[in-house]
Coordinates of C-alpha atoms and ligand atoms in Angstrom, one line a residue:
X106 CA 0.0 0.0 0.0
X107 CA 3.0 2.2 -0.5
X108 CA 2.0 5.5 -2.0
X109 CA 5.5 7.1 -2.1
X110 CA 8.7 6.0 -3.8
X111 CA 11.1 5.8 -0.9
X112 CA 14.2 5.7 -3.2
X113 CA 13.4 9.1 -4.6
X114 CA 13.3 10.9 -1.2
X115 CA 15.9 13.5 -0.7
X116 CA 17.5 13.0 2.7
X117 CA 19.5 16.2 2.6
X118 CA 16.2 18.2 2.7
X119 CA 14.6 18.7 6.1
X120 CA 11.9 16.3 7.2
X121 CA 8.4 17.2 5.8
X122 CA 5.9 18.5 8.3
X123 CA 2.8 16.7 7.0
X124 CA 1.9 13.1 7.4
X125 CA 2.3 10.5 6.0
X126 CA 5.1 12.2 3.9
X127 CA 7.1 12.8 7.1
X128 CA 7.0 9.1 8.0
X129 CA 8.2 8.1 4.5
X130 CA 11.1 10.5 4.9
X131 CA 12.1 8.7 8.1
X132 CA 11.6 5.3 6.5
X133 CA 14.2 6.4 3.9
X134 CA 16.4 7.7 6.7
X135 CA 16.2 4.6 8.8
X136 CA 16.7 2.5 5.7
X137 CA 20.0 4.1 5.0
X138 CA 21.1 3.4 8.6
X139 CA 20.0 -0.2 8.5
X140 CA 21.7 -0.8 5.1
X141 CA 25.0 0.6 6.6
X142 CA 24.7 -1.7 9.6
X143 CA 23.9 -4.7 7.5
X144 CA 27.0 -4.0 5.4
X145 CA 29.1 -3.8 8.6
X146 CA 28.0 -7.1 9.9
X147 CA 27.8 -8.8 6.5
X148 CA 24.2 -9.9 6.6
X149 CA 20.6 -8.6 6.6
X150 CA 19.2 -7.3 9.9
X151 CA 16.1 -9.1 11.2
X152 CA 13.1 -8.5 13.4
X153 CA 10.3 -10.1 15.3
X154 CA 7.0 -8.5 16.4
X155 CA 5.2 -10.3 19.2
X156 CA 1.6 -9.3 19.7
X157 CA -0.3 -9.6 23.0
X158 CA -4.0 -8.8 23.3
X159 CA -6.8 -8.2 20.9
X160 CA -7.4 -7.9 17.1
X161 CA -6.7 -4.1 17.4
X162 CA -3.2 -4.9 18.5
X163 CA -2.8 -7.5 15.8
X164 CA -3.7 -4.9 13.2
X165 CA -1.3 -2.4 14.7
X166 CA 1.4 -5.1 14.5
X167 CA 0.8 -5.4 10.8
X168 CA 1.6 -1.7 10.5
X169 CA 4.8 -2.2 12.5
X170 CA 5.8 -5.1 10.3
X171 CA 5.0 -3.1 7.1
X172 CA 7.3 -0.2 8.2
X173 CA 10.1 -2.5 9.4
X174 CA 10.1 -4.2 6.0
X175 CA 10.3 -0.9 4.2
X176 CA 13.2 0.1 6.5
X177 CA 15.0 -3.0 5.3
X178 CA 14.6 -5.4 8.1
X179 CA 13.7 -9.0 7.3
X180 CA 11.2 -11.0 9.4
X181 CA 12.8 -13.7 11.5
X182 CA 10.8 -16.6 13.1
X183 CA 13.1 -17.0 16.1
X184 CA 13.1 -14.2 18.6
X185 CA 16.5 -15.1 20.0
X186 CA 18.1 -14.6 16.6
X187 CA 16.4 -11.3 15.8
X188 CA 18.3 -8.0 15.8
X189 CA 15.2 -6.0 16.6
X190 CA 12.5 -7.5 19.0
X191 CA 9.2 -5.7 19.5
X192 CA 6.5 -6.5 22.0
X193 CA 3.1 -4.9 21.2
X194 CA 1.6 -5.2 24.6
X195 CA -1.8 -5.5 26.2
X196 CA -2.9 -4.5 29.7
X197 CA -6.5 -5.5 29.8
X198 CA -5.8 -8.0 32.6
X199 CA -2.9 -8.1 35.1
X200 CA -1.6 -11.5 33.8
X201 CA -0.9 -9.9 30.3
X202 CA 1.5 -7.5 32.0
X203 CA 3.2 -10.2 34.0
X204 CA 3.9 -12.2 30.8
X205 CA 5.6 -9.2 29.3
X206 CA 7.9 -8.6 32.3
X207 CA 8.7 -12.3 32.3
X208 CA 9.8 -12.3 28.7
X209 CA 11.7 -9.1 29.0
X210 CA 13.8 -10.8 31.7
X211 CA 14.7 -13.5 29.2
X212 CA 15.5 -11.0 26.5
X213 CA 17.9 -9.1 28.8
X214 CA 19.8 -12.4 29.1
X215 CA 20.1 -12.7 25.3
X216 CA 21.0 -9.1 24.8
X217 CA 24.0 -9.5 27.2
X218 CA 25.6 -11.7 24.6
X219 CA 24.3 -9.7 21.6
X220 CA 24.7 -6.0 22.5
X221 CA 23.6 -4.6 19.1
X222 CA 20.1 -6.2 19.6
X223 CA 17.3 -3.6 19.9
X224 CA 14.2 -4.1 22.0
X225 CA 11.1 -2.0 21.4
X226 CA 7.9 -1.9 23.5
X227 CA 4.6 -0.4 22.5
X228 CA 0.9 -0.9 22.8
X229 CA -1.6 -0.5 25.7
X230 CA 0.7 -1.3 28.6
X231 CA 3.0 1.6 27.6
X232 CA 0.1 4.1 28.2
X233 CA 0.3 3.5 31.9
X234 CA 2.7 5.9 33.5
X235 CA 3.6 3.4 36.3
X236 CA 4.7 0.9 33.7
X237 CA 7.0 3.4 31.9
X238 CA 8.5 4.4 35.3
X239 CA 9.2 0.8 36.1
X240 CA 10.9 0.2 32.7
X241 CA 13.0 3.4 33.0
X242 CA 14.2 2.3 36.4
X243 CA 14.7 -1.4 36.2
X244 CA 14.7 -2.3 32.5
X245 CA 17.4 0.1 31.1
X246 CA 18.3 -2.3 28.3
X247 CA 15.0 -1.5 26.5
X248 CA 15.8 0.8 23.4
X249 CA 12.4 2.2 22.4
X250 CA 9.1 2.8 24.2
X251 CA 6.0 4.3 22.5
X252 CA 2.3 4.1 23.0
X253 CA -0.9 3.5 21.1
X254 CA -1.5 7.1 19.9
X255 CA 1.7 7.6 18.0
X256 CA 2.2 4.2 16.4
X257 CA 2.1 6.0 13.1
X258 CA 5.3 7.7 14.1
X259 CA 7.1 4.3 14.4
X260 CA 9.5 5.0 11.5
X261 CA 10.5 8.4 13.0
X262 CA 11.1 6.8 16.4
X263 CA 13.2 3.9 14.9
X264 CA 15.3 6.5 12.9
X265 CA 15.8 8.5 16.1
X266 CA 17.0 5.4 18.0
X267 CA 19.3 4.3 15.2
X268 CA 21.0 7.7 15.2
X269 CA 21.4 7.9 19.0
X270 CA 22.5 5.5 21.7
X271 CA 19.9 6.5 24.2
X272 CA 16.6 4.9 25.3
X273 CA 13.9 6.6 23.2
X274 CA 10.6 7.2 25.0
X275 CA 7.6 8.8 23.3
X276 CA 4.1 8.2 24.9
X277 CA 1.2 10.5 24.3
X278 CA -1.8 10.8 26.6
X279 CA -4.4 11.0 23.9
X280 CA -4.8 12.1 20.3
X281 CA -7.5 13.2 17.9
X282 CA -5.3 12.4 14.9
X283 CA -5.8 9.6 12.4
X284 CA -3.0 9.2 9.9
X285 CA -3.9 7.4 6.6
X286 CA -1.9 5.7 4.0
X287 CA 1.1 4.3 5.9
X288 CA 2.6 0.9 4.8
X289 CA 1.4 -2.3 6.4
X290 CA 2.2 -5.9 5.9
X291 CA -0.7 -8.4 6.2
X292 CA -0.2 -11.6 8.1
X293 CA -2.7 -13.4 5.8
X294 CA -2.8 -12.7 2.0
X295 CA -6.6 -13.5 1.8
X296 CA -8.0 -11.8 4.9
X297 CA -7.4 -8.6 6.8
X298 CA -8.5 -6.5 9.8
X299 CA -9.6 -3.0 9.0
X300 CA -9.8 -0.4 11.7
X301 CA -13.0 1.6 11.4
X302 CA -12.5 3.5 14.7
X303 CA -10.1 3.9 17.5
X304 CA -10.5 4.3 21.3
X305 CA -13.5 3.9 23.5
X306 CA -15.9 6.2 25.3
X307 CA -17.8 3.7 27.3
X308 CA -15.8 3.5 30.5
X309 CA -17.1 0.1 31.7
X310 CA -16.0 0.4 35.4
X311 CA -13.6 -2.6 35.3
X312 CA -11.9 -1.7 32.0
X313 CA -8.7 0.0 31.3
X314 CA -9.1 0.3 27.5
X315 CA -10.6 3.8 27.5
X316 CA -7.6 5.0 29.5
X317 CA -5.0 3.5 27.2
X318 CA -6.7 3.8 23.8
X319 CA -8.1 7.3 24.3
X320 CA -11.4 8.8 23.2
X321 CA -13.5 7.3 20.4
X322 CA -12.5 8.4 16.9
X323 CA -14.1 7.1 13.7
X324 CA -12.3 7.0 10.3
X325 CA -14.0 8.6 7.4
X326 CA -16.1 6.1 5.4
X327 CA -14.3 7.0 2.2
X328 CA -11.0 6.1 3.7
X329 CA -12.3 2.8 5.0
X330 CA -13.8 1.9 1.6
X331 CA -10.7 2.9 -0.3
X332 CA -8.6 0.7 2.0
X333 CA -10.9 -2.3 1.5
X334 CA -10.9 -1.8 -2.3
X335 CA -7.2 -1.8 -2.3
X336 CA -7.1 -4.9 -0.1
X337 CA -9.5 -6.7 -2.4
X338 CA -7.5 -5.7 -5.4
X339 CA -4.6 -7.3 -3.6
X340 CA -6.4 -10.7 -3.1
X341 CA -8.3 -10.2 0.1
X342 CA -11.7 -11.9 0.2
X343 CA -12.6 -11.5 3.9
X344 CA -12.3 -8.5 6.1
X345 CA -13.0 -7.8 9.8
X346 CA -14.1 -4.3 10.7
X347 CA -12.4 -3.4 14.0
X348 CA -13.4 -1.2 16.8
X349 CA -14.0 -1.5 20.6
X350 CA -17.7 -0.7 19.9
X351 CA -18.4 -0.8 16.2
X352 CA -22.1 -0.1 16.9
X353 CA -21.3 3.5 17.8
X354 CA -19.2 4.0 14.6
X355 CA -19.7 7.3 12.8
X356 CA -21.7 9.1 15.4
X357 CA -19.1 11.8 15.9
X358 CA -18.0 12.3 12.3
X359 CA -18.6 15.8 10.7
X360 CA -21.2 14.0 8.5
X361 CA -22.6 11.3 10.9
X362 CA -23.2 7.9 9.5
X363 CA -24.4 4.7 11.2
X364 CA -22.4 1.4 11.3
X365 CA -25.3 -0.3 9.5
X366 CA -24.9 2.3 6.6
X367 CA -21.2 1.7 6.5
X368 CA -21.8 -2.1 6.2
X369 CA -24.1 -1.5 3.3
X370 CA -21.4 0.5 1.5
X371 CA -18.8 -2.2 2.2
X372 CA -21.2 -4.9 1.0
X373 CA -21.2 -3.2 -2.4
X374 CA -17.4 -3.7 -3.0
X375 CA -17.0 -6.1 -5.9
X376 CA -14.8 -9.1 -5.2
X377 CA -15.2 -8.9 -1.4
X378 CA -16.8 -12.1 -0.3
X379 CA -17.0 -12.0 3.5
X380 CA -17.5 -9.3 6.1
X381 CA -17.0 -9.7 9.9
X382 CA -16.9 -7.1 12.6
X383 CA -15.8 -6.9 16.2
X384 CA -16.9 -5.8 18.9
X385 CA -20.6 -5.0 19.3
X386 CA -21.7 -3.4 22.5
X387 CA -25.3 -4.6 23.2
X388 CA -26.4 -1.2 24.3
X389 CA -25.8 0.3 20.8
X390 CA -26.9 -2.6 18.6
X391 CA -29.6 -1.1 16.4
X392 CA -32.6 -2.6 14.6
X393 CA -31.2 -1.1 11.5
X394 CA -28.0 -3.3 11.9
X395 CA -30.1 -6.4 12.5
X396 CA -32.0 -5.7 9.3
X397 CA -28.8 -5.2 7.3
X398 CA -27.4 -8.4 8.7
X399 CA -30.6 -10.2 7.8
X400 CA -30.5 -9.1 4.1
X401 CA -26.8 -9.3 3.6
X402 CA -25.1 -12.0 1.6
X403 CA -21.6 -11.1 2.7
X404 CA -21.9 -10.5 6.4
X405 CA -20.8 -13.6 8.2
X406 CA -23.3 -15.5 10.4
X407 CA -21.5 -14.7 13.6
X408 CA -22.0 -12.0 16.2
X409 CA -19.8 -11.5 19.2
X410 CA -22.0 -9.9 21.8
X411 CA -20.2 -9.5 25.1
X412 CA -22.6 -9.8 28.1
X413 CA -20.0 -9.6 30.9
X414 CA -22.5 -10.5 33.6
X415 CA -26.1 -11.8 33.6
X416 CA -27.0 -9.9 36.7
X417 CA -28.7 -6.5 36.1
X418 CA -27.3 -5.4 39.5
X419 CA -23.7 -6.2 38.5
X420 CA -24.3 -4.8 35.0
X421 CA -25.2 -1.5 36.6
X422 CA -22.1 -1.5 38.7
X423 CA -20.1 -2.3 35.5
X424 CA -21.7 0.7 33.8
X425 CA -22.7 -1.5 30.9
X426 CA -26.1 0.3 30.4
X427 CA -28.3 -2.6 29.6
X428 CA -30.2 -5.1 31.8
X429 CA -30.3 -8.9 31.7
X430 CA -33.8 -8.6 30.2
X431 CA -32.8 -6.1 27.5
X432 CA -29.9 -8.3 26.5
X433 CA -32.1 -11.4 26.2
X434 CA -34.6 -9.5 24.2
X435 CA -31.9 -8.3 21.9
X436 CA -30.7 -11.9 21.4
X437 CA -34.3 -13.0 20.6
X438 CA -34.6 -10.3 18.0
X439 CA -31.3 -11.3 16.4
X440 CA -32.1 -15.0 16.4
X441 CA -35.5 -14.4 14.9
X442 CA -34.1 -12.2 12.1
X443 CA -31.1 -14.4 11.4
X444 CA -31.9 -17.9 12.6
X445 CA -28.6 -19.5 11.6
X446 CA -26.5 -16.8 13.5
X447 CA -23.8 -18.0 15.8
X448 CA -23.5 -16.0 19.0
X449 CA -20.4 -15.7 21.1
X450 CA -19.7 -13.6 24.2
X451 CA -17.3 -12.4 26.9
X452 CA -18.0 -13.0 30.6
X453 CA -16.2 -11.7 33.7
X454 CA -16.4 -13.8 36.8
X455 CA -15.8 -12.2 40.3
X456 CA -16.6 -8.6 39.6
X457 CA -16.6 -6.7 43.0
X458 CA -19.7 -7.5 45.0
X459 CA -20.8 -10.5 42.8
X460 CA -22.9 -12.8 44.9
X461 CA -23.8 -16.4 44.3
X462 CA -27.2 -15.1 43.1
X463 CA -25.6 -12.7 40.7
X464 CA -23.4 -15.5 39.4
X465 CA -26.5 -17.8 38.9
X466 CA -28.0 -15.1 36.8
X467 CA -25.0 -15.3 34.5
X468 CA -25.4 -19.1 34.3
X469 CA -29.0 -18.6 33.5
X470 CA -28.2 -16.3 30.5
X471 CA -25.6 -18.9 29.3
X472 CA -28.2 -21.6 29.4
X473 CA -30.8 -19.5 27.7
X474 CA -28.7 -18.0 24.9
X475 CA -26.7 -21.2 24.3
X476 CA -23.6 -19.5 22.9
X477 CA -21.4 -21.1 20.3
X478 CA -18.5 -20.1 22.5
X479 CA -17.8 -17.8 25.3
X480 CA -14.5 -16.2 26.5
X481 CA -14.6 -16.4 30.3
X482 CA -12.3 -14.1 32.3
X483 CA -11.5 -13.9 36.0
X484 CA -12.0 -10.3 37.1
X485 CA -8.7 -8.5 37.2
X486 CA -8.3 -5.3 39.2
X487 CA -6.9 -2.5 37.0
X488 CA -5.5 0.5 38.8
X489 CA -7.3 3.7 37.9
X490 CA -10.6 2.1 37.0
X491 CA -13.6 2.7 39.3
X492 CA -14.0 -1.0 40.0
X493 CA -10.5 -1.2 41.5
X494 CA -11.6 0.8 44.5
X495 CA -15.0 -0.9 44.9
X496 CA -15.5 -2.7 48.2
X497 CA -16.4 -6.4 48.5
X498 CA -13.7 -7.7 46.1
X499 CA -14.6 -11.4 45.8
X500 CA -12.2 -14.0 47.3
X501 CA -10.0 -16.0 44.9
X502 CA -11.4 -19.3 46.1
X503 CA -15.0 -18.3 45.4
X504 CA -14.0 -16.9 42.0
X505 CA -12.2 -20.1 41.1
X506 CA -15.2 -22.2 42.0
X507 CA -17.6 -20.0 39.9
X508 CA -15.2 -19.9 37.0
X509 CA -14.9 -23.7 36.9
X510 CA -18.7 -24.1 37.0
X511 CA -19.2 -21.6 34.3
X512 CA -16.5 -23.0 32.0
X513 CA -18.0 -26.5 32.3
X514 CA -21.5 -25.2 31.4
X515 CA -20.1 -23.1 28.5
X516 CA -18.2 -26.0 27.0
X517 CA -21.0 -28.5 27.4
X518 CA -23.4 -26.1 25.5
X519 CA -20.9 -25.1 22.9
X520 CA -20.2 -28.8 22.0
X521 CA -24.0 -29.3 21.6
X522 CA -24.5 -26.1 19.6
X523 CA -21.5 -26.9 17.3
X524 CA -22.8 -30.4 16.6
X525 CA -26.1 -29.2 15.0
X526 CA -24.3 -28.6 11.6
X527 CA -23.0 -32.1 11.4
X528 CA -23.8 -33.7 8.1
X529 CA -24.4 -30.4 6.3
X530 CA -22.4 -28.7 3.6
X531 CA -21.1 -25.2 4.3
X532 CA -18.7 -22.8 2.7
X533 CA -15.3 -22.5 4.4
X534 CA -12.4 -20.1 3.7
X535 CA -9.3 -22.2 3.7
X536 CA -6.8 -20.4 6.0
X537 CA -3.8 -22.7 6.6
X538 CA -2.1 -26.0 6.4
X539 CA -2.7 -27.8 9.7
X540 CA 0.3 -27.4 12.1
X541 CA 0.0 -31.0 13.5
X542 CA -0.8 -32.9 10.3
X543 CA 0.4 -31.5 7.0
X544 CA -2.1 -33.6 5.0
X545 CA -4.8 -31.4 6.5
X546 CA -5.9 -27.9 5.9
X547 CA -8.0 -25.7 8.2
X548 CA -10.9 -23.6 7.0
X549 CA -13.2 -21.1 8.7
X550 CA -17.0 -21.3 8.3
X551 CA -19.2 -18.2 8.1
X552 CA -20.2 -18.9 11.7
X553 CA -16.5 -18.7 12.7
X554 CA -16.2 -22.5 13.5
X555 CA -13.1 -24.3 12.2
X556 CA -13.1 -27.3 10.0
X557 CA -10.1 -29.6 9.3
X558 CA -10.1 -31.4 6.0
X559 CA -7.7 -33.3 3.7
X560 CA -6.0 -30.8 1.3
X561 CA -2.8 -28.8 0.5
X562 CA -1.4 -25.3 0.5
X563 CA -2.8 -24.6 -3.0
X564 CA -6.3 -24.4 -1.4
X565 CA -5.3 -21.5 0.9
X566 CA -7.4 -18.3 0.4
X567 CA -10.2 -20.2 -1.5
X568 CA -13.8 -20.4 -0.4
X569 CA -14.9 -24.0 -0.9
X570 CA -18.1 -26.0 -0.1
X571 CA -17.2 -28.5 2.7
X572 CA -19.1 -31.5 3.9
X573 CA -19.0 -31.3 7.7
X574 CA -18.7 -35.0 8.4
X575 CA -18.0 -35.0 12.2
X576 CA -18.2 -32.5 15.0
X577 CA -15.4 -32.8 17.5
X578 CA -16.7 -30.5 20.1
X579 CA -15.4 -27.1 19.0
X580 CA -14.4 -27.9 15.4
X581 CA -15.3 -30.2 12.5
X582 CA -13.6 -32.9 10.5
X583 CA -14.8 -32.4 6.9
X584 CA -14.2 -33.0 3.2
X585 CA -14.2 -30.7 0.2
X586 CA -17.3 -31.3 -2.0
X587 CA -16.1 -32.1 -5.5
Ligands
LIG820 N1 -14.6 -3.5 23.6 C1 -14.9 -4.8 23.9 C2 -14.0 -5.5 24.8 C3 -12.5 -5.3 24.9 S1 -11.7 -6.1 26.2 C4 -16.3 -4.9 24.5 O1 -16.8 -4.0 25.1 O2 -16.9 -6.0 24.4 C5 -12.1 -7.8 25.9 C6 -12.8 -8.4 27.1 O3 -11.9 -8.4 28.2 C7 -14.0 -7.7 27.6 O4 -15.1 -8.0 26.9 C8 -14.1 -8.2 29.0 O5 -14.8 -9.4 29.1 C9 -12.6 -8.5 29.4 N2 -12.1 -7.6 30.4 C10 -11.9 -6.3 30.2 N3 -11.4 -5.8 31.4 C11 -11.3 -6.8 32.3 C12 -10.9 -6.9 33.6 N4 -10.5 -5.9 34.3 N5 -10.9 -8.1 34.2 C13 -11.3 -9.2 33.5 N6 -11.7 -9.2 32.2 C14 -11.7 -8.0 31.6
LIG821 FE1 -13.7 -1.7 27.7 FE2 -16.3 -1.3 27.8 FE3 -14.9 0.0 26.1 FE4 -15.2 -2.6 25.7 S1 -16.8 -1.0 25.7 S2 -13.3 -1.5 25.6 S3 -15.3 -3.3 27.8 S4 -14.8 0.2 28.3
LIG822 FE1 -5.4 -5.3 25.3 FE2 -5.2 -2.9 24.4 FE3 -6.6 -4.7 23.1 S1 -5.4 -3.5 26.5 S2 -7.4 -6.1 24.7 S3 -4.5 -4.8 23.4 S4 -7.1 -2.6 23.3

């Protein structure tokens, strides 16, 4: 998606002020530095980008990879061998942070025997001032630290680090800026995430995302459509529209537009076969959207609709702004309009003040909705969020017991729900050769379930009708229909 010829950039001129031109200038600058270093050591320089967290971070990592490749680094599979290691971090739960510190310890060890190795940290964790303080104090071997708001400046930051020998730190509190048309390198040739908005304004009381991703900003529909058209021209058949709450897309644009309207525009793109989106907040899911899903031939039969808790009392304390009954009504409406829809959800167990009765309400919703799958999380206290200072934090033993009961129920139901498609033929997008058995390939059905079938790499990226022979709980064993 490169719009500027890097080789033609005049590095003796001062850096342009406007974006994205400024970043292309720094790509050229860093590229010259990297080429020089490569010559010195007699081989190409390499990188790895490790992504923690959600789809949003995965998409950001593709942007980092795109820039690194333009700078002249080559992707390396083995982190220990790489010259530049980047962690794109997540901080939604405490254990995500612990993993990063653990791995940084190991990296320090490697860096001692390989001093020219560079370590970069970015993503949501870096937006927390305490984290950056800790890194500055006890992790001096880190080379580059930046946050979620200035990821577009990555080339400039790399160039700065390559030209100095100091730790480079650049973290912004918030931004209203969206920079378009920077390079990015897709992980898959046939599918891609597409950001439609950034940030979140919902402030669910347990959640740190609004503090680390800033205020909600929607991209212009024209920019989104243009990006998807380019992706399709480049071989992409499936896209996933990304936002923390896609249902509030477009409300704050100069010319407001609804998410449902955006979907209708995207649907018209010739050559695009499948549309997914993530995540839908139940409070903003409109009848208009349900109608568009019902009539669409491209929107996948899958809706991720996080409930978080089935207890209206807890939902209120969570600041989710819907009740158990409203959620169930919404589910009914969707199932009536789109009977073959697959529903998935997120559930938090052990939110402060959650009683056994509250928990049973959650179990009740799980039994009534019968989710295809549910991501279950143990409540994690995030400093700075309202829930962190709520009284009645639930004891770990009680949480563990509830979590186990919930997981058992979720898994039992999801195996039953998954099995209903056994014996039918459904279209799958073939995504990869199976890691464990190279005679098999793995495809994704419209409802997001996976199917393993005999095949080879030539099938990757194709949409094929598959006979779903046997359900194995969470996935199928199938066979391509000739
Ligand atoms: N924007 C999305 C969710 C992003 S975070 C939405 O509103 O649905 C993904 C999931 O992490 C959330 O749905 C929630 O279930 C979980 N989560 C967020 N904060 C958490 C916390 N403090 N403890 C445990 N789980 C949390
Ligand atoms: Fe977090 Fe709520 Fe925003 Fe989702 S909608 S990112 S859970 S604050
Ligand atoms: Fe994690 Fe940030 Fe996503 S905190 S879940 S990576 S928005």
